[in-house]
């Protein structure tokens, strides 16, 4: 590794540790730990959402997918961005007005039942673990590639760093790590995009016309169909992207770090602009990598295309830019996994331990202690799973996480806010139907089964041809909640009116948060 | 401040607010707005994979080598940013109404 690369890595590690030390002095209550005291401003939270959201899969994965598959790689960018409208229009404000730390808090604002809370915590922890294993395995492979160290050492480095941020600095440190990372990522992406545009004489149309001959796919590179040939599967994947985001626990949690719905709103605006600009730039990253690095070299470095952006940086900016981009990728991984640890810990410590086992009779000091124990537990479990999953192709775990989020969490969020007849039984069946159907459908999908040995985990014919089953499991989640509700006679109109008034006016937002 | 807010919330009569005509009207208009826009952007979004999977309309060139699928995608980006700002403008006006509703409730003797 070059001295420049070592400098960038040490600078990022050092800076984030200073922030953690600073944040640790401001983290004394459970509210500080889970939500940074609810005191982030709109732009801060917006940058933190972007930092939470733009994972290594976005930065490295999409750049690689566009480089290898042209327009088909760009589908992800479109899906992830439009998803913000679902978050903004349907979820963000009611969630901020009703909740405290977790998704379960919001649902139990209406149904005060430990079964509801337990099921919501179960779905949160499942999503967090799947998402986290995918991130850690990807991180391990990437750092192994960048620094030339062993996989298990790489996973341990990332694991120890993320645990340190969360354990000592809670949400304050995690948020600032995400903010810094978002800025670095944007800086790196803008620089590379500028260099790519310069190569094409600052002309978009020149870029497009040169791309028709730059790859072996010819003009087909600029049209869909290189990767996705099954229409239903493409549609299903796009449904998972657009609806899953609104149910991802670490994204939902970011709305509790602001003081009111107005700030929640402004943070989504910031996030939408930053994330949107980033995804536009993925075109330049992908096209640039295809034109100036070439498919062969991209695949030689990593079969999934994950090295496309760093290799492009090296081709256009030399060793300094390569080192910088690698360090940014490292910061990206750290910021995302720290956010995931925190959302997993909130479900484990706040929902399961604090509210279900201790029934809310827990002192402030015990809450913070439980939150730290929960963070360590989530960290250790995910590190162990990641160490065991090294040889597994884990890309499907991210789509599974999105699928569960869209099928188990989104229906219950929507019903809780908008459906008067909805009840406890409906809430539990909605979440369980979504969760179980997503798991079962993925278990019989081509991700797990393939007739050709080595292509998937098991050799055999998949029962369904959808790699992402959102097309089936999301409607099942909604249907499960509907049937579950009608099978139970329970109704509580007065409680619904209260939730309706709170969600629409924000009248009691003060007493749910501070 | 926090204690004051918490004790105040105990005496909020949610049923009284829910019964106010002004509240009912706000919720009705708000939900109509939110859901019609949501249906619109989800339809615009899902039309893309449907068109690209089952037709080749978007494979034709728009200008230079840029095909219509990129124009459609760019349209979805612009739509996202525009609807984002439309939401904020609308939500600010809904906020004002919500404040008026709370004021109406507090002045109307709805308090216990």
XYZ file of C-alpha atoms in Angstrom:
626
model
C 0.000 0.000 0.000
C 1.306 3.441 -0.905
C 2.092 6.113 1.737
C -0.698 8.282 0.281
C -3.240 5.507 0.774
C -2.060 4.963 4.349
C -2.395 8.707 4.958
C -6.038 8.761 3.760
C -7.031 5.692 5.757
C -5.370 6.946 8.936
C -6.955 10.389 8.450
C -10.447 8.879 8.167
C -10.001 6.557 11.123
C -8.495 9.386 13.203
C -11.199 11.904 12.314
C -14.038 9.503 13.097
C -12.450 8.539 16.420
C -12.139 12.214 17.420
C -15.833 12.668 16.624
C -16.676 9.607 18.682
C -14.705 10.942 21.630
C -16.465 14.308 21.318
C -19.880 12.644 20.947
C -19.309 10.321 23.899
C -19.308 13.332 26.224
C -22.722 14.312 24.878
C -24.282 10.889 25.211
C -25.793 10.395 28.630
C -29.479 9.537 28.110
C -31.245 6.928 25.989
C -32.553 9.755 23.783
C -28.963 10.898 23.178
C -27.913 7.358 22.383
C -30.694 6.449 19.954
C -31.575 9.823 18.438
C -28.694 12.244 19.149
C -31.086 14.020 21.523
C -33.419 14.705 18.584
C -31.341 17.806 17.937
C -30.048 17.450 14.383
C -30.909 20.207 11.922
C -32.496 19.568 8.544
C -29.291 19.692 6.493
C -27.364 17.642 9.026
C -29.990 14.934 9.085
C -30.346 15.122 5.293
C -26.626 14.515 4.833
C -26.745 11.761 7.449
C -29.655 10.070 5.625
C -27.647 10.253 2.406
C -24.641 8.893 4.292
C -26.731 6.068 5.713
C -28.304 5.298 2.379
C -25.453 5.506 -0.120
C -23.880 2.209 0.840
C -20.906 0.562 -0.762
C -23.498 -1.272 -2.853
C -24.601 2.095 -4.260
C -21.169 3.542 -4.812
C -19.220 0.492 -5.932
C -22.086 -1.790 -6.936
C -24.058 0.579 -9.169
C -20.943 2.032 -10.798
C -19.913 -1.543 -11.596
C -23.387 -2.534 -12.795
C -23.604 0.467 -15.140
C -20.091 -0.230 -16.401
C -20.937 -3.858 -17.190
C -24.602 -3.655 -18.193
C -25.214 -0.061 -19.307
C -28.786 1.067 -18.739
C -29.756 -2.073 -16.804
C -27.296 -1.083 -14.080
C -28.944 2.319 -13.871
C -32.318 0.808 -12.828
C -31.045 0.697 -9.244
C -30.284 4.419 -9.252
C -33.795 5.241 -10.459
C -35.455 2.934 -7.921
C -33.459 4.121 -4.935
C -34.207 7.744 -5.772
C -37.953 7.535 -6.479
C -38.197 5.601 -3.199
C -37.622 8.895 -1.412
C -41.019 10.113 -2.598
C -42.685 7.171 -0.833
C -40.747 8.029 2.312
C -41.671 11.711 2.063
C -45.326 11.418 1.054
C -46.414 8.453 3.157
C -44.050 7.708 6.017
C -41.761 10.486 7.285
C -44.126 12.878 9.042
C -46.560 10.492 10.740
C -43.580 8.465 11.888
C -41.937 11.559 13.384
C -45.233 12.613 15.006
C -46.000 9.232 16.579
C -42.710 7.521 17.281
C -39.879 7.781 19.724
C -36.967 5.487 18.868
C -38.232 2.659 16.672
C -40.831 1.527 14.169
C -42.440 -0.495 16.961
C -42.928 2.715 18.971
C -45.000 4.097 16.132
C -47.218 1.027 15.796
C -47.683 0.717 19.547
C -48.805 4.353 19.635
C -52.008 2.706 18.436
C -51.823 -0.876 19.696
C -50.338 -1.198 23.123
C -49.451 -4.820 22.854
C -46.192 -6.647 23.392
C -46.971 -9.089 20.552
C -47.057 -6.192 18.088
C -43.861 -4.755 19.478
C -42.136 -8.140 19.510
C -43.082 -8.883 15.899
C -41.910 -5.451 14.751
C -38.617 -5.942 16.598
C -38.235 -9.393 15.012
C -38.682 -8.011 11.514
C -36.274 -5.133 12.253
C -33.583 -7.459 13.574
C -34.002 -9.828 10.605
C -33.611 -6.961 8.115
C -30.654 -5.498 9.982
C -28.815 -8.811 10.177
C -29.315 -9.672 6.490
C -28.317 -6.190 5.398
C -25.359 -6.173 7.744
C -23.980 -9.562 6.629
C -24.138 -8.359 3.032
C -22.298 -5.146 3.946
C -19.661 -6.877 6.059
C -18.938 -9.623 3.539
C -18.676 -6.973 0.825
C -16.494 -4.822 3.064
C -14.227 -7.729 3.917
C -13.737 -8.611 0.270
C -13.150 -4.994 -0.698
C -10.620 -4.197 2.013
C -8.902 -7.476 1.329
C -8.587 -6.326 -2.267
C -7.528 -2.764 -1.441
C -5.094 -3.345 1.372
C -4.036 -6.888 0.661
C -4.929 -8.145 4.134
C -6.791 -11.331 5.054
C -10.588 -11.398 4.825
C -11.106 -12.146 8.491
C -8.782 -9.298 9.560
C -10.684 -6.934 7.267
C -14.051 -7.939 8.751
C -12.675 -7.541 12.261
C -11.304 -4.055 11.514
C -14.671 -2.863 10.199
C -16.478 -4.656 13.038
C -14.354 -3.070 15.760
C -14.648 0.394 14.218
C -18.444 0.283 13.901
C -18.826 -1.047 17.432
C -16.596 1.753 18.756
C -18.655 4.504 17.096
C -21.968 3.157 18.341
C -20.830 2.049 21.772
C -19.163 5.306 22.788
C -20.734 7.930 20.576
C -24.247 6.555 19.953
C -26.361 8.311 17.334
C -24.385 11.577 17.581
C -21.125 9.938 16.493
C -22.892 7.711 13.972
C -24.653 10.714 12.409
C -21.436 12.721 12.085
C -19.552 9.765 10.620
C -22.382 9.556 8.064
C -22.289 13.310 7.376
C -18.522 13.341 6.790
C -18.753 10.240 4.660
C -21.556 11.747 2.543
C -19.407 14.835 1.873
C -16.312 12.776 1.011
C -18.343 10.485 -1.227
C -19.880 13.409 -3.100
C -16.459 15.041 -3.467
C -14.896 11.859 -4.835
C -17.801 11.216 -7.196
C -17.841 14.783 -8.531
C -14.073 14.723 -9.170
C -14.218 11.433 -11.061
C -17.290 12.540 -13.038
C -15.546 15.782 -13.973
C -12.513 13.855 -15.224
C -14.744 11.504 -17.230
C -16.611 14.426 -18.811
C -13.307 16.092 -19.620
C -12.222 12.973 -21.519
C -15.408 13.293 -23.602
C -14.760 17.001 -24.277
C -17.520 18.055 -21.818
C -20.185 16.866 -24.223
C -22.897 14.478 -23.098
C -23.833 13.618 -26.676
C -20.191 12.814 -27.542
C -20.115 10.585 -24.476
C -23.229 8.699 -25.555
C -22.054 8.269 -29.142
C -18.635 7.033 -28.029
C -20.309 4.560 -25.655
C -21.961 2.814 -28.623
C -18.537 1.535 -29.683
C -16.703 1.498 -26.350
C -17.969 -1.924 -25.256
C -18.449 -5.246 -26.979
C -22.224 -4.832 -26.569
C -22.198 -2.001 -29.112
C -25.303 0.186 -29.297
C -27.240 -2.297 -27.109
C -25.179 -0.995 -24.176
C -27.312 2.146 -24.116
C -30.589 0.226 -23.926
C -32.183 -2.057 -21.337
C -32.026 -5.815 -21.764
C -28.347 -6.677 -21.239
C -28.894 -8.023 -17.738
C -32.622 -8.140 -17.107
C -34.468 -10.230 -19.645
C -37.335 -11.486 -17.486
C -39.958 -8.721 -17.424
C -41.740 -9.824 -14.246
C -38.432 -10.141 -12.418
C -37.407 -6.610 -13.438
C -40.747 -5.213 -12.286
C -40.525 -7.164 -9.028
C -37.035 -5.854 -8.318
C -38.129 -2.268 -8.976
C -41.097 -2.696 -6.612
C -38.761 -3.930 -3.871
C -36.467 -0.913 -4.336
C -39.213 1.702 -4.290
C -41.326 0.252 -1.454
C -38.544 -1.361 0.577
C -36.733 1.883 1.330
C -39.732 3.213 3.242
C -39.559 0.206 5.575
C -35.798 0.027 6.194
C -35.203 0.360 9.947
C -32.010 2.413 9.704
C -33.686 4.909 7.377
C -36.843 5.099 9.538
C -34.704 5.672 12.617
C -33.228 8.815 11.084
C -36.579 10.597 11.439
C -36.390 10.420 15.204
C -33.179 12.458 15.272
C -34.956 15.707 14.419
C -37.211 17.775 16.617
C -40.389 17.949 14.541
C -42.128 17.017 11.284
C -41.003 20.232 9.616
C -37.353 19.362 10.165
C -38.007 15.750 9.100
C -39.393 17.149 5.869
C -36.464 19.447 5.219
C -34.035 16.606 5.870
C -35.726 14.480 3.182
C -35.398 17.402 0.751
C -31.664 17.594 1.446
C -31.324 13.831 1.143
C -33.292 13.713 -2.124
C -31.093 16.344 -3.770
C -27.827 14.812 -2.586
C -28.843 11.242 -3.371
C -30.356 12.324 -6.710
C -27.224 14.155 -7.831
C -25.127 11.200 -6.736
C -27.227 8.780 -8.787
C -27.022 11.000 -11.871
C -23.246 10.851 -11.492
C -23.310 7.028 -11.391
C -23.794 7.289 -15.179
C -20.392 8.990 -15.513
C -18.758 6.517 -13.127
C -20.178 3.554 -15.025
C -19.640 4.854 -18.552
C -16.164 6.071 -17.641
C -15.184 2.699 -16.193
C -16.520 0.880 -19.267
C -14.647 3.208 -21.637
C -11.361 3.826 -19.811
C -10.872 0.689 -17.713
C -12.664 -1.876 -19.852
C -14.839 -4.852 -19.032
C -11.983 -7.348 -18.888
C -9.980 -5.466 -16.284
C -13.098 -4.677 -14.221
C -14.123 -8.336 -14.105
C -10.556 -9.479 -13.498
C -10.414 -7.352 -10.329
C -13.861 -8.418 -9.078
C -16.431 -10.531 -10.915
C -19.362 -8.449 -9.664
C -17.822 -5.216 -10.964
C -17.273 -3.704 -7.517
C -13.818 -2.372 -8.397
C -15.020 -0.339 -11.399
C -15.061 3.037 -9.594
C -11.670 2.693 -7.833
C -10.049 1.434 -11.057
C -11.530 4.356 -12.977
C -10.138 6.740 -10.371
C -6.721 5.166 -10.858
C -6.958 5.358 -14.662
C -7.890 9.045 -14.682
C -6.368 10.436 -11.480
C -3.457 8.180 -10.668
C -2.416 6.848 -7.294
C -3.675 9.809 -5.249
C -7.240 9.629 -6.553
C -7.226 5.821 -6.310
C -6.151 5.991 -2.665
C -8.701 8.687 -1.922
C -11.551 6.724 -3.512
C -10.569 3.552 -1.645
C -10.544 5.480 1.630
C -13.967 6.936 0.774
C -15.288 3.435 0.079
C -13.962 2.381 3.483
C -15.665 5.366 5.183
C -18.860 4.490 3.318
C -18.876 0.980 4.697
C -18.158 2.197 8.242
C -20.966 4.757 8.190
C -23.576 2.333 6.872
C -22.759 -0.525 9.243
C -22.716 1.848 12.230
C -26.243 2.976 11.324
C -27.325 -0.639 11.020
C -25.878 -1.598 14.421
C -27.777 1.247 16.001
C -31.115 0.290 14.475
C -30.626 -3.368 15.428
C -29.663 -2.369 18.962
C -32.751 -0.171 19.311
C -35.020 -3.112 18.455
C -33.162 -5.460 20.801
C -32.585 -3.156 23.769
C -35.460 -0.694 23.610
C -38.262 -2.870 22.209
C -37.490 -6.364 23.453
C -35.624 -5.706 26.691
C -36.897 -2.294 27.805
C -40.535 -2.413 26.712
C -41.415 -6.125 26.612
C -39.256 -7.766 29.293
C -39.021 -4.794 31.686
C -42.426 -3.410 30.593
C -41.040 0.117 30.354
C -40.075 0.123 34.046
C -36.458 0.917 33.410
C -34.314 3.799 34.590
C -32.453 6.118 32.259
C -29.130 4.604 33.299
C -30.372 1.047 32.683
C -31.677 2.085 29.261
C -28.304 3.418 28.155
C -26.583 0.342 29.558
C -29.025 -1.955 27.749
C -28.500 -0.001 24.514
C -24.742 -0.540 24.747
C -25.132 -4.268 25.507
C -27.558 -4.508 22.565
C -25.055 -2.804 20.252
C -22.295 -5.209 21.248
C -24.626 -8.183 20.766
C -25.699 -7.096 17.272
C -22.088 -6.359 16.344
C -20.736 -9.709 17.530
C -23.519 -11.749 15.919
C -23.123 -9.984 12.586
C -19.311 -10.257 12.620
C -19.536 -14.002 13.341
C -22.116 -14.514 10.579
C -19.998 -12.487 8.148
C -16.910 -14.549 8.968
C -18.903 -17.707 8.217
C -20.384 -16.335 4.993
C -17.128 -15.430 3.264
C -17.503 -17.822 0.350
C -21.240 -17.231 -0.040
C -22.524 -14.961 -2.789
C -24.437 -12.565 -0.555
C -25.698 -10.021 -3.090
C -29.212 -11.454 -2.742
C -29.251 -10.615 0.989
C -29.620 -6.900 0.210
C -32.572 -7.515 -2.081
C -34.014 -9.814 0.584
C -33.675 -7.024 3.168
C -35.477 -4.599 0.853
C -38.115 -7.206 0.153
C -38.820 -7.863 3.854
C -38.871 -4.121 4.541
C -41.444 -3.572 1.798
C -43.539 -6.648 2.621
C -43.461 -6.727 6.425
C -42.931 -3.105 7.514
C -44.569 -0.918 4.889
C -48.078 -2.489 5.029
C -48.228 -2.169 8.805
C -46.998 1.451 8.666
C -49.627 2.402 6.098
C -52.494 0.569 7.843
C -51.548 2.019 11.242
C -51.735 5.576 9.958
C -54.525 5.374 7.390
C -56.927 2.532 8.218
C -59.427 3.028 11.034
C -60.575 -0.594 11.258
C -56.983 -1.963 11.560
C -56.307 -3.806 14.822
C -53.731 -5.718 16.852
C -54.343 -9.046 15.127
C -54.038 -7.324 11.749
C -50.741 -5.686 12.715
C -49.212 -9.005 13.794
C -50.482 -10.952 10.751
C -49.374 -8.188 8.337
C -45.817 -8.282 9.635
C -45.587 -12.071 9.922
C -47.114 -12.683 6.478
C -44.733 -10.212 4.850
C -41.694 -11.514 6.709
C -42.380 -15.220 6.226
C -43.505 -14.939 2.602
C -40.395 -12.929 1.673
C -38.139 -15.496 3.384
C -39.897 -18.532 1.903
C -40.092 -17.070 -1.608
C -36.394 -16.198 -1.602
C -35.612 -19.676 -0.247
C -37.219 -21.258 -3.350
C -35.842 -18.651 -5.778
C -32.972 -18.792 -8.284
C -30.758 -17.059 -5.679
C -30.679 -20.300 -3.715
C -31.390 -22.941 -6.387
C -29.703 -23.308 -9.750
C -29.402 -26.421 -11.923
C -25.794 -25.469 -12.708
C -23.431 -26.251 -9.853
C -21.683 -23.246 -8.298
C -24.197 -20.700 -9.626
C -26.258 -20.703 -6.423
C -26.161 -22.247 -2.967
C -27.949 -25.486 -3.895
C -28.134 -27.422 -7.141
C -31.712 -27.834 -8.350
C -34.648 -26.189 -10.065
C -35.994 -23.049 -8.342
C -39.770 -23.116 -7.678
C -40.233 -19.502 -8.781
C -38.235 -17.577 -11.346
C -38.235 -14.254 -9.478
C -34.852 -13.330 -7.997
C -36.671 -10.731 -5.936
C -40.163 -11.818 -4.849
C -41.540 -8.370 -3.915
C -44.157 -8.657 -6.682
C -45.759 -11.496 -4.679
C -44.714 -10.813 -1.081
C -45.697 -7.126 -0.862
C -49.326 -7.808 -1.859
C -49.273 -10.793 0.540
C -48.169 -8.491 3.377
C -51.064 -6.131 2.678
C -53.495 -9.030 2.266
C -52.297 -10.669 5.496
C -52.948 -7.468 7.415
C -56.376 -7.105 5.825
C -57.528 -10.655 6.565
C -55.999 -10.660 10.056
C -57.900 -7.481 10.851
C -61.253 -8.801 9.651
C -60.838 -12.094 11.535
C -60.617 -10.210 14.827
C -63.571 -8.255 16.216
C -61.338 -5.815 18.057
C -61.831 -2.160 17.151
C -60.870 1.007 18.970
C -62.120 4.074 17.160
C -61.180 6.466 19.972
C -57.572 5.319 19.829
C -57.545 5.723 16.056
C -58.892 9.252 16.367
C -56.072 10.033 18.780
C -53.453 8.630 16.375
C -55.080 10.468 13.481
C -54.999 13.781 15.354
C -51.410 13.264 16.490
C -50.191 12.190 13.042
C -51.883 15.074 11.253
C -51.259 17.918 13.666
C -48.068 16.895 15.475
C -49.838 18.084 18.602
C -48.056 15.764 21.028
C -44.694 15.485 19.308
C -43.055 17.110 22.325
C -44.113 14.461 24.799
C -43.106 11.523 22.619
C -39.573 12.753 22.206
C -38.153 14.951 24.893
C -40.488 23.046 29.471
C -40.533 19.310 28.914
C -42.625 18.701 32.024
C -44.958 21.455 31.092
C -45.507 19.937 27.639
C -45.987 16.457 29.051
C -48.564 17.547 31.606
C -50.363 19.557 28.968
C -50.646 16.505 26.728
C -52.535 14.580 29.393
C -55.494 16.878 29.051
C -55.694 16.961 25.259
C -59.157 15.816 24.240
C -58.369 14.089 20.949
C -62.009 13.260 20.288
C -62.905 16.932 20.451
C -60.271 17.785 17.854
C -61.243 14.816 15.681
C -64.839 16.046 15.699
C -63.975 19.560 14.529
C -65.115 20.199 10.961
C -61.830 21.987 10.267
C -59.869 18.865 11.241
C -62.018 16.505 9.175
C -61.663 18.770 6.174
C -57.878 19.001 6.552
C -57.413 15.228 6.821
C -59.651 14.641 3.833
C -57.815 17.090 1.589
C -54.406 16.021 2.862
C -55.039 12.321 2.215
C -56.537 13.045 -1.205
C -53.411 15.019 -2.107
C -50.907 12.498 -0.696
C -52.489 9.421 -2.237
C -53.248 10.862 -5.657
C -49.637 12.037 -6.039
C -48.354 8.697 -4.701
C -50.435 6.730 -7.198
C -49.199 9.064 -9.947
C -45.474 8.714 -9.255
C -45.641 4.966 -8.604
C -47.469 4.529 -11.916
C -44.933 6.705 -13.768
C -42.129 4.703 -12.151
C -43.521 1.230 -12.818
C -44.398 2.136 -16.383
C -40.652 2.237 -17.106
C -39.877 -1.473 -16.523
C -43.182 -2.423 -18.175
C -42.265 -0.448 -21.307
C -38.660 -1.654 -21.373
C -39.587 -5.300 -20.763
C -42.518 -5.676 -23.133
C -41.983 -3.043 -25.826
C -39.077 -1.412 -27.630
C -40.657 2.064 -27.786
C -37.992 3.488 -25.482
C -35.150 1.875 -27.436
C -35.495 4.412 -30.247
C -33.066 7.300 -30.479
C -34.227 10.663 -29.129
C -31.246 12.767 -30.198
C -27.751 11.698 -31.174
C -27.185 8.275 -29.661
C -29.295 9.081 -26.582
C -32.308 6.764 -26.529
C -35.725 7.564 -25.064
C -35.137 5.314 -22.065
C -32.565 7.823 -20.772
C -34.999 10.668 -21.361
C -37.664 8.761 -19.424
C -35.200 8.089 -16.614
C -34.184 11.753 -16.547
C -37.887 12.594 -16.395
C -38.246 10.416 -13.290
C -35.339 12.246 -11.639
C -36.854 15.640 -12.437
C -40.263 14.384 -11.278
C -38.752 13.298 -7.948
C -37.179 16.687 -7.288
C -40.308 18.595 -8.350
C -42.685 16.459 -6.281
C -40.336 16.812 -3.346
C -40.706 20.586 -3.442
C -44.427 20.409 -4.192
C -44.795 18.338 -1.025
C -42.984 20.874 1.108
C -45.036 23.765 -0.240
C -48.265 21.825 0.421
C -47.124 20.606 3.822
C -46.341 24.160 4.915
C -49.892 25.206 4.126
C -51.245 22.116 5.898
C -49.084 23.072 8.903
C -50.749 26.476 9.075
C -54.169 24.836 9.022
C -53.124 22.372 11.724
C -52.049 25.282 13.906
C -55.393 26.989 13.340
C -57.170 23.745 14.258
C -55.265 23.481 17.531
C -55.966 27.141 18.265
C -59.664 26.596 17.536
C -59.681 23.656 19.920
C -57.916 25.585 22.676
C -60.211 28.595 22.362
C -63.357 26.600 21.831
C -63.473 25.320 25.395
C -62.559 21.839 24.261
C -60.054 21.663 27.080
C -61.005 19.692 30.130
